[in-house]
């Protein structure tokens, strides 16, 4: 019933329905009902409603087959596990099982959920899972492991040491998928362990372009910190923060060079970082651009920093919030380096539609950028702003004008006149702000401006803003000797309104009275006393205090001490002019782009940027001894182009066998050497392919070309476009006896299939013979004699002239078995004897592994049906139910390549017969109750059925 | 990194919450509401707000605040960029990003948020990957799902995440293979009272809609790439080739995406396609003001200027207006004092004008500033900078795709001071 109704309709009355219904639905055996229930529960969670009582009913569905249901259960579990710890434990075993799943995505998602369950009791399980996942073959699982590290650390900080070990291991990872996540874990768990970075520094720099954008931000931020501890300052000390005047900059350079005979040489690693981050300025991600900009700001030589300007200005086109952060950072930068942003002055012009905080920041930057050359342009622009309807903004503009006026002395008069004109403005906030700014300006050069002071005195009648009134009173008091006629009159006016004034105005009235009393007591004695009396009984104790103090100071009586003698000097001392500074003056103590910089306060978890070291630290710590050749994913130049590498990568990832390092050596090394050859050739095609696109006919496709080249690189195997011969996944070390020591009269021979392309002919299987002389005298002239049967061709090994006693020698030969398991018979001859021997190949050795996509596999399989398909349902050994054993067993029996599979229960393998190059496909579909369906598709039906039999035997064994 | 996310609507209700680590009580949003109250306009809420234990970083889009809760130092742009990506994803999935759409699709929203962040760190933000994981809801699918009980969650696990082409899903198939590119340029300008240009810049983007099967490898070249001064790319573009040859070479994501954003070098003089003649006056002591506005085309290379919309924030003192448009319609909101005039197409023979009077509050003094005029317009089939695409080639697949390129010029932030 429920399933028919749409979810949103249900949502409406979900509140009225009791959770009981949900419980029932969850316990029903209809999947759709369960799903409906989970959807409603997620709706409750999203609204912030409590759904924790459903925990037991929900947790039962954790192993559901329905992916969406399962995902929703995960959402629920992660949300409530902390509150329902005991019940949450019920789900753990499901995840533990999934951690062993053949499908990497399932392993990853199991780890992701397991590590998100914040239940302290499972810490050891999590630790184990993380350690295992960190060595997983799939980079995606390793990435998830890196994320899990932070989760475990926040759950149990005691695990720190163990986690650092895992971080150390993952930092060595060469996958671009992992890099960002592990650096994030590093920053969170052990940001002080700079030593872990040394060996990985160059790799991180080189990987950077190919890492996903979020990882880039984290890595760049970390590397900025790293570089500040490891490299010498590229900044000349005496030019450190002052290059507003270019001349001084170069002059000091010359001096510096004279003084310091050793010129500064930038560490190549330092240069590497700068070079590799520069392209990221073109990222579409604003956070990446900002990260690079701050890196250049903190690390680059001064003359290089300006390359970030254009990109930062570009970000101003982005959303309001992005503008806000970027403008803040530009404000800090522009204080120290006007030159960087001066050409972009107009980008900071204010639009009437900007938000207030954006306007304020733009104004700040325009003020910082003001120079003698551009001030007239800026002032003209400011005049427009002053008239803005946003009066608060107009007031801020007036402050900005004041700052320009003090900074550039040439324009002080112009500004002052302009501001005086504004005093007649109708808006009070504007006028008040003007008064305050004029007061500050006049303080710098009071001598010439008694007119302005008179003007201001007149304004007092109209202005009501307390700050402005107070400023006028202070101004008149301070310069009362310049306006001797007006000052007493002003005092008279404020005396009248004293009781109704704001506190700040009252204080300045007292101040004015005291000053006038000292300079002009004849006219103001009575007024002052009147005001002092009013102040004495004021409600505010500050005013009462001030009154008492001033009275003692200025009115001489017998009790007054020595101070009153100096009253005039105390009150009328010349005062230094206030300095009008940018609010961003000291922001540069924080690393740019950080939250702390935005807040202008240290945020929790902020990591200080250290000063440059005075002595260069050891550069060799970053040397990496052995460069492993298998850096497949890492090709910054051909970003996104290298599909070939991708396929190999998949092959390696799904290589089910060598989860353990120690099993790797042999097959790995082989595959690696051919990979590096192939990848370098594909590298060429990636770059040359693009060039050749123009000079050849237009249908030619780089992708195919790449493959063509690749094929030539790999012994020219015939292959369909999307099917490529790959290196063996696994080479069984097992060798077979060819000739026993007893029957060979002391000569013992064993053979082994190295699963390598045969050097003599591509139709031949290569076989390695190991001959050992068990006699006490040397054997001479060992060679291959007659061979048969007729269909089988043999490439003989070169005659061994002499084999010393107890010595052994390995030779290789090629045999074309003609795709049959018929034995190859031949004679082994020595100088004296002849022995008939035969090599019977296992069917699996007649194959060459190939790699192809899943789609191609299915397509090919579709064409090889009917007669060409043989299948059998087998009972599989219980331990083979996961992918690792299945894959291992198949590849140990047959030399096949692993085809990536999107389903975890299906394993696919592909190969070609060596002799005729026919395709051989095999798939294992795991079913319930430890059965599996085994299918082999090939044109070579005989070979197919033999292979089927062998695989069956192998898979059913425990 | 990102601890929790709260979605707040314009009336200040939290209508969705999601936590990636321990649950943070929604009372943390009280600090946000305080800031919201202090701000005069919705846009004036500061994007970063510190509270005693957390930091709130928010973005405002479609009148919804996306408030992220942060506990420790993180680059603020990182969070802001991510939140915008979330909004873009919602828009992509639901067509619109409104409170109603989010509430209707709360399960999909939750599934998306779950995939986009792991432990507060971005995991999958590429739309191609997400769409493989969670299929966007369509009316048809909703109906089918409710009847058959099938789901929106992809049955197959995506492979894109694992590849070196993470932005493109695999196994793409179309019967009609087509690739469309829109070159859209915006003019940002401030024009002063006398009609002279104070500042003018051209910013452009190339938006693509690519529906091609398989793994196509595209190259796009320009006739005059030197025009492009500063560029930013979709991650699929090979930077090295751009640097060396000024060619865009890329394996495109499937569907819609922004290939390139650019800025046209400032040396080139920007052609301003419209001019405004205005006469807006207030007289001291009078309760009437005059309002006259005439628009005309200029430097349009013979193309028509369309979809013209003029808006202006009149001074507070204006009570009402009585205007007469020669074409189009105008509206005036007496509360917000916003005048907007929907002009439509400019006919060069008969220039559109808006003339009449404004009535002012009696006794109020003359406003000391004239209003700024914002203009929007569109010009089809022209990129004002003169940028031209030379050719588009496809490699890697055999079929012949249908290719199309469209040019358009729009007004960005185009203001006229009066």
mmCIF file of N, CA and C in Angstrom, chain B residues 138-217:
data_model
loop_
_atom_site.group_PDB
_atom_site.id
_atom_site.type_symbol
_atom_site.label_atom_id
_atom_site.label_comp_id
_atom_site.label_asym_id
_atom_site.label_seq_id
_atom_site.Cartn_x
_atom_site.Cartn_y
_atom_site.Cartn_z
ATOM 1 N N UNK B 138 13.923 12.164 -12.122
ATOM 2 C CA UNK B 138 13.096 12.735 -13.179
ATOM 3 C C UNK B 138 11.681 12.300 -12.865
ATOM 4 N N UNK B 139 10.749 12.949 -13.492
ATOM 5 C CA UNK B 139 9.351 12.610 -13.193
ATOM 6 C C UNK B 139 9.105 11.151 -13.523
ATOM 7 N N UNK B 140 9.597 10.746 -14.704
ATOM 8 C CA UNK B 140 9.383 9.373 -15.131
ATOM 9 C C UNK B 140 9.975 8.402 -14.117
ATOM 10 N N UNK B 141 11.222 8.693 -13.718
ATOM 11 C CA UNK B 141 11.874 7.748 -12.821
ATOM 12 C C UNK B 141 11.170 7.692 -11.471
ATOM 13 N N UNK B 142 10.681 8.851 -11.013
ATOM 14 C CA UNK B 142 9.985 8.853 -9.736
ATOM 15 C C UNK B 142 8.768 7.948 -9.794
ATOM 16 N N UNK B 143 8.036 8.050 -10.905
ATOM 17 C CA UNK B 143 6.842 7.218 -11.054
ATOM 18 C C UNK B 143 7.239 5.750 -11.082
ATOM 19 N N UNK B 144 8.235 5.440 -11.913
ATOM 20 C CA UNK B 144 8.676 4.055 -12.033
ATOM 21 C C UNK B 144 9.138 3.527 -10.681
ATOM 22 N N UNK B 145 9.901 4.358 -9.975
ATOM 23 C CA UNK B 145 10.433 3.917 -8.697
ATOM 24 C C UNK B 145 9.334 3.601 -7.702
ATOM 25 N N UNK B 146 8.325 4.472 -7.667
ATOM 26 C CA UNK B 146 7.291 4.232 -6.663
ATOM 27 C C UNK B 146 6.498 2.984 -7.002
ATOM 28 N N UNK B 147 6.361 2.682 -8.286
ATOM 29 C CA UNK B 147 5.594 1.501 -8.644
ATOM 30 C C UNK B 147 6.423 0.229 -8.507
ATOM 31 N N UNK B 148 7.640 0.273 -9.019
ATOM 32 C CA UNK B 148 8.422 -0.959 -9.008
ATOM 33 C C UNK B 148 9.292 -1.096 -7.774
ATOM 34 N N UNK B 149 9.423 -0.020 -7.021
ATOM 35 C CA UNK B 149 10.278 -0.102 -5.843
ATOM 36 C C UNK B 149 11.748 -0.090 -6.182
ATOM 37 N N UNK B 150 12.095 0.287 -7.417
ATOM 38 C CA UNK B 150 13.520 0.377 -7.731
ATOM 39 C C UNK B 150 14.060 1.708 -7.220
ATOM 40 N N UNK B 151 15.337 1.919 -7.408
ATOM 41 C CA UNK B 151 15.967 3.003 -6.665
ATOM 42 C C UNK B 151 16.700 3.979 -7.566
ATOM 43 N N UNK B 152 17.088 5.068 -6.942
ATOM 44 C CA UNK B 152 17.877 6.069 -7.633
ATOM 45 C C UNK B 152 19.366 5.784 -7.540
ATOM 46 N N UNK B 153 19.719 4.872 -6.660
ATOM 47 C CA UNK B 153 21.131 4.622 -6.463
ATOM 48 C C UNK B 153 21.622 3.682 -7.548
ATOM 49 N N UNK B 154 22.710 4.077 -8.169
ATOM 50 C CA UNK B 154 23.243 3.285 -9.256
ATOM 51 C C UNK B 154 23.549 1.872 -8.817
ATOM 52 N N UNK B 155 23.195 0.902 -9.669
ATOM 53 C CA UNK B 155 23.453 -0.494 -9.329
ATOM 54 C C UNK B 155 24.928 -0.790 -9.457
ATOM 55 N N UNK B 156 25.497 -0.168 -10.459
ATOM 56 C CA UNK B 156 26.911 -0.421 -10.689
ATOM 57 C C UNK B 156 27.722 0.622 -9.946
ATOM 58 N N UNK B 157 28.835 0.183 -9.436
ATOM 59 C CA UNK B 157 29.671 1.147 -8.747
ATOM 60 C C UNK B 157 30.496 1.878 -9.784
ATOM 61 N N UNK B 158 30.678 3.179 -9.615
ATOM 62 C CA UNK B 158 31.328 3.956 -10.669
ATOM 63 C C UNK B 158 32.813 3.648 -10.753
ATOM 64 N N UNK B 159 33.284 3.713 -11.956
ATOM 65 C CA UNK B 159 34.693 3.430 -12.158
ATOM 66 C C UNK B 159 35.476 4.712 -12.352
ATOM 67 N N UNK B 160 34.755 5.777 -12.645
ATOM 68 C CA UNK B 160 35.425 7.043 -12.954
ATOM 69 C C UNK B 160 36.346 7.502 -11.857
ATOM 70 N N UNK B 161 35.918 7.315 -10.625
ATOM 71 C CA UNK B 161 36.694 7.766 -9.494
ATOM 72 C C UNK B 161 38.099 7.181 -9.476
ATOM 73 N N UNK B 162 38.210 6.017 -10.079
ATOM 74 C CA UNK B 162 39.485 5.319 -9.985
ATOM 75 C C UNK B 162 40.385 5.634 -11.156
ATOM 76 N N UNK B 163 39.848 6.259 -12.166
ATOM 77 C CA UNK B 163 40.640 6.404 -13.365
ATOM 78 C C UNK B 163 41.422 7.693 -13.340
ATOM 79 N N UNK B 164 42.258 7.865 -14.355
ATOM 80 C CA UNK B 164 42.978 9.116 -14.478
ATOM 81 C C UNK B 164 42.138 10.142 -15.226
ATOM 82 N N UNK B 165 40.952 9.776 -15.615
ATOM 83 C CA UNK B 165 40.020 10.730 -16.222
ATOM 84 C C UNK B 165 38.805 10.796 -15.310
ATOM 85 N N UNK B 166 39.008 11.257 -14.081
ATOM 86 C CA UNK B 166 37.939 11.102 -13.090
ATOM 87 C C UNK B 166 36.690 11.916 -13.416
ATOM 88 N N UNK B 167 36.820 12.882 -14.329
ATOM 89 C CA UNK B 167 35.659 13.730 -14.599
ATOM 90 C C UNK B 167 34.717 13.112 -15.627
ATOM 91 N N UNK B 168 35.127 12.017 -16.283
ATOM 92 C CA UNK B 168 34.264 11.430 -17.311
ATOM 93 C C UNK B 168 33.820 10.047 -16.910
ATOM 94 N N UNK B 169 32.515 9.814 -17.034
ATOM 95 C CA UNK B 169 32.053 8.470 -16.739
ATOM 96 C C UNK B 169 32.357 7.578 -17.941
ATOM 97 N N UNK B 170 32.414 6.296 -17.679
ATOM 98 C CA UNK B 170 32.761 5.374 -18.758
ATOM 99 C C UNK B 170 31.491 4.822 -19.381
ATOM 100 N N UNK B 171 31.665 4.224 -20.538
ATOM 101 C CA UNK B 171 30.526 3.562 -21.191
ATOM 102 C C UNK B 171 29.450 4.524 -21.658
ATOM 103 N N UNK B 172 29.850 5.715 -22.118
ATOM 104 C CA UNK B 172 28.862 6.679 -22.598
ATOM 105 C C UNK B 172 28.413 6.269 -23.995
ATOM 106 N N UNK B 173 27.108 6.280 -24.226
ATOM 107 C CA UNK B 173 26.614 5.936 -25.569
ATOM 108 C C UNK B 173 25.491 6.870 -25.974
ATOM 109 N N UNK B 174 25.574 7.419 -27.159
ATOM 110 C CA UNK B 174 24.505 8.258 -27.698
ATOM 111 C C UNK B 174 24.204 7.798 -29.118
ATOM 112 N N UNK B 175 22.964 7.945 -29.518
ATOM 113 C CA UNK B 175 22.667 7.667 -30.924
ATOM 114 C C UNK B 175 23.025 8.890 -31.765
ATOM 115 N N UNK B 176 22.739 10.081 -31.214
ATOM 116 C CA UNK B 176 23.161 11.301 -31.894
ATOM 117 C C UNK B 176 24.344 11.869 -31.132
ATOM 118 N N UNK B 177 25.476 11.912 -31.801
ATOM 119 C CA UNK B 177 26.646 12.454 -31.130
ATOM 120 C C UNK B 177 26.777 13.929 -31.462
ATOM 121 N N UNK B 178 26.775 14.749 -30.417
ATOM 122 C CA UNK B 178 26.819 16.184 -30.681
ATOM 123 C C UNK B 178 27.647 16.903 -29.628
ATOM 124 N N UNK B 179 28.240 17.988 -30.061
ATOM 125 C CA UNK B 179 29.026 18.809 -29.148
ATOM 126 C C UNK B 179 28.722 20.266 -29.433
ATOM 127 N N UNK B 180 28.213 20.976 -28.420
ATOM 128 C CA UNK B 180 27.875 22.383 -28.598
ATOM 129 C C UNK B 180 28.732 23.232 -27.668
ATOM 130 N N UNK B 181 29.195 24.345 -28.188
ATOM 131 C CA UNK B 181 29.978 25.257 -27.364
ATOM 132 C C UNK B 181 29.358 26.643 -27.427
ATOM 133 N N UNK B 182 29.173 27.236 -26.273
ATOM 134 C CA UNK B 182 28.642 28.598 -26.216
ATOM 135 C C UNK B 182 29.745 29.522 -25.740
ATOM 136 N N UNK B 183 30.092 30.494 -26.573
ATOM 137 C CA UNK B 183 31.049 31.508 -26.144
ATOM 138 C C UNK B 183 30.218 32.680 -25.631
ATOM 139 N N UNK B 184 30.281 32.912 -24.335
ATOM 140 C CA UNK B 184 29.468 33.974 -23.742
ATOM 141 C C UNK B 184 30.392 35.013 -23.129
ATOM 142 N N UNK B 185 30.255 36.255 -23.575
ATOM 143 C CA UNK B 185 31.099 37.312 -23.014
ATOM 144 C C UNK B 185 30.248 38.300 -22.244
ATOM 145 N N UNK B 186 30.800 38.768 -21.157
ATOM 146 C CA UNK B 186 30.084 39.758 -20.355
ATOM 147 C C UNK B 186 30.914 41.017 -20.259
ATOM 148 N N UNK B 187 30.242 42.141 -20.385
ATOM 149 C CA UNK B 187 30.940 43.418 -20.243
ATOM 150 C C UNK B 187 30.640 43.971 -18.863
ATOM 151 N N UNK B 188 31.685 44.216 -18.113
ATOM 152 C CA UNK B 188 31.542 44.914 -16.843
ATOM 153 C C UNK B 188 31.965 46.341 -17.101
ATOM 154 N N UNK B 189 31.134 47.276 -16.745
ATOM 155 C CA UNK B 189 31.540 48.649 -17.019
ATOM 156 C C UNK B 189 30.960 49.605 -16.003
ATOM 157 N N UNK B 190 31.678 50.693 -15.786
ATOM 158 C CA UNK B 190 31.118 51.820 -15.050
ATOM 159 C C UNK B 190 31.230 53.017 -15.992
ATOM 160 N N UNK B 191 30.104 53.630 -16.283
ATOM 161 C CA UNK B 191 30.066 54.795 -17.158
ATOM 162 C C UNK B 191 29.751 55.999 -16.286
ATOM 163 N N UNK B 192 30.477 57.080 -16.475
ATOM 164 C CA UNK B 192 30.195 58.198 -15.580
ATOM 165 C C UNK B 192 29.131 59.114 -16.160
ATOM 166 N N UNK B 193 28.805 60.116 -15.368
ATOM 167 C CA UNK B 193 27.743 61.067 -15.699
ATOM 168 C C UNK B 193 27.776 61.555 -17.140
ATOM 169 N N UNK B 194 29.004 61.897 -17.586
ATOM 170 C CA UNK B 194 29.111 62.516 -18.895
ATOM 171 C C UNK B 194 29.121 61.484 -20.018
ATOM 172 N N UNK B 195 29.033 60.217 -19.673
ATOM 173 C CA UNK B 195 29.001 59.203 -20.714
ATOM 174 C C UNK B 195 30.365 58.614 -21.021
ATOM 175 N N UNK B 196 31.402 59.064 -20.344
ATOM 176 C CA UNK B 196 32.713 58.475 -20.614
ATOM 177 C C UNK B 196 32.918 57.245 -19.730
ATOM 178 N N UNK B 197 33.705 56.331 -20.257
ATOM 179 C CA UNK B 197 33.877 55.054 -19.588
ATOM 180 C C UNK B 197 34.917 55.182 -18.479
ATOM 181 N N UNK B 198 34.542 54.840 -17.279
ATOM 182 C CA UNK B 198 35.510 54.861 -16.181
ATOM 183 C C UNK B 198 36.293 53.565 -16.177
ATOM 184 N N UNK B 199 35.585 52.467 -16.220
ATOM 185 C CA UNK B 199 36.266 51.187 -16.327
ATOM 186 C C UNK B 199 35.389 50.243 -17.131
ATOM 187 N N UNK B 200 36.026 49.447 -17.957
ATOM 188 C CA UNK B 200 35.281 48.461 -18.738
ATOM 189 C C UNK B 200 36.174 47.257 -18.968
ATOM 190 N N UNK B 201 35.627 46.104 -18.734
ATOM 191 C CA UNK B 201 36.395 44.882 -18.955
ATOM 192 C C UNK B 201 35.490 43.847 -19.599
ATOM 193 N N UNK B 202 36.124 42.901 -20.291
ATOM 194 C CA UNK B 202 35.344 41.801 -20.859
ATOM 195 C C UNK B 202 35.794 40.499 -20.201
ATOM 196 N N UNK B 203 34.834 39.783 -19.702
ATOM 197 C CA UNK B 203 35.091 38.470 -19.142
ATOM 198 C C UNK B 203 34.279 37.492 -19.969
ATOM 199 N N UNK B 204 34.872 36.376 -20.266
ATOM 200 C CA UNK B 204 34.127 35.421 -21.080
ATOM 201 C C UNK B 204 34.205 34.020 -20.519
ATOM 202 N N UNK B 205 33.279 33.206 -20.967
ATOM 203 C CA UNK B 205 33.330 31.787 -20.621
ATOM 204 C C UNK B 205 32.983 30.992 -21.870
ATOM 205 N N UNK B 206 33.469 29.771 -21.906
ATOM 206 C CA UNK B 206 32.988 28.846 -22.924
ATOM 207 C C UNK B 206 32.304 27.711 -22.191
ATOM 208 N N UNK B 207 31.002 27.641 -22.346
ATOM 209 C CA UNK B 207 30.242 26.564 -21.736
ATOM 210 C C UNK B 207 29.999 25.512 -22.802
ATOM 211 N N UNK B 208 30.122 24.274 -22.395
ATOM 212 C CA UNK B 208 29.992 23.212 -23.381
ATOM 213 C C UNK B 208 28.868 22.279 -23.002
ATOM 214 N N UNK B 209 28.248 21.728 -24.022
ATOM 215 C CA UNK B 209 27.300 20.641 -23.824
ATOM 216 C C UNK B 209 27.753 19.536 -24.768
ATOM 217 N N UNK B 210 28.413 18.541 -24.208
ATOM 218 C CA UNK B 210 29.019 17.518 -25.044
ATOM 219 C C UNK B 210 28.312 16.197 -24.812
ATOM 220 N N UNK B 211 27.754 15.655 -25.870
ATOM 221 C CA UNK B 211 27.122 14.340 -25.765
ATOM 222 C C UNK B 211 27.762 13.451 -26.809
ATOM 223 N N UNK B 212 28.883 12.883 -26.474
ATOM 224 C CA UNK B 212 29.647 12.069 -27.407
ATOM 225 C C UNK B 212 29.884 10.700 -26.795
ATOM 226 N N UNK B 213 29.785 9.666 -27.604
ATOM 227 C CA UNK B 213 29.988 8.305 -27.113
ATOM 228 C C UNK B 213 31.461 8.020 -26.929
ATOM 229 N N UNK B 214 31.720 7.080 -26.064
ATOM 230 C CA UNK B 214 33.073 6.572 -25.906
ATOM 231 C C UNK B 214 33.988 7.538 -25.190
ATOM 232 N N UNK B 215 35.235 7.573 -25.632
ATOM 233 C CA UNK B 215 36.251 8.429 -25.007
ATOM 234 C C UNK B 215 36.785 9.417 -26.044
ATOM 235 N N UNK B 216 36.015 10.398 -26.450
ATOM 236 C CA UNK B 216 36.503 11.316 -27.476
ATOM 237 C C UNK B 216 37.593 12.227 -26.921
ATOM 238 N N UNK B 217 38.507 12.571 -27.789
ATOM 239 C CA UNK B 217 39.568 13.500 -27.397
ATOM 240 C C UNK B 217 39.422 14.716 -28.309
#
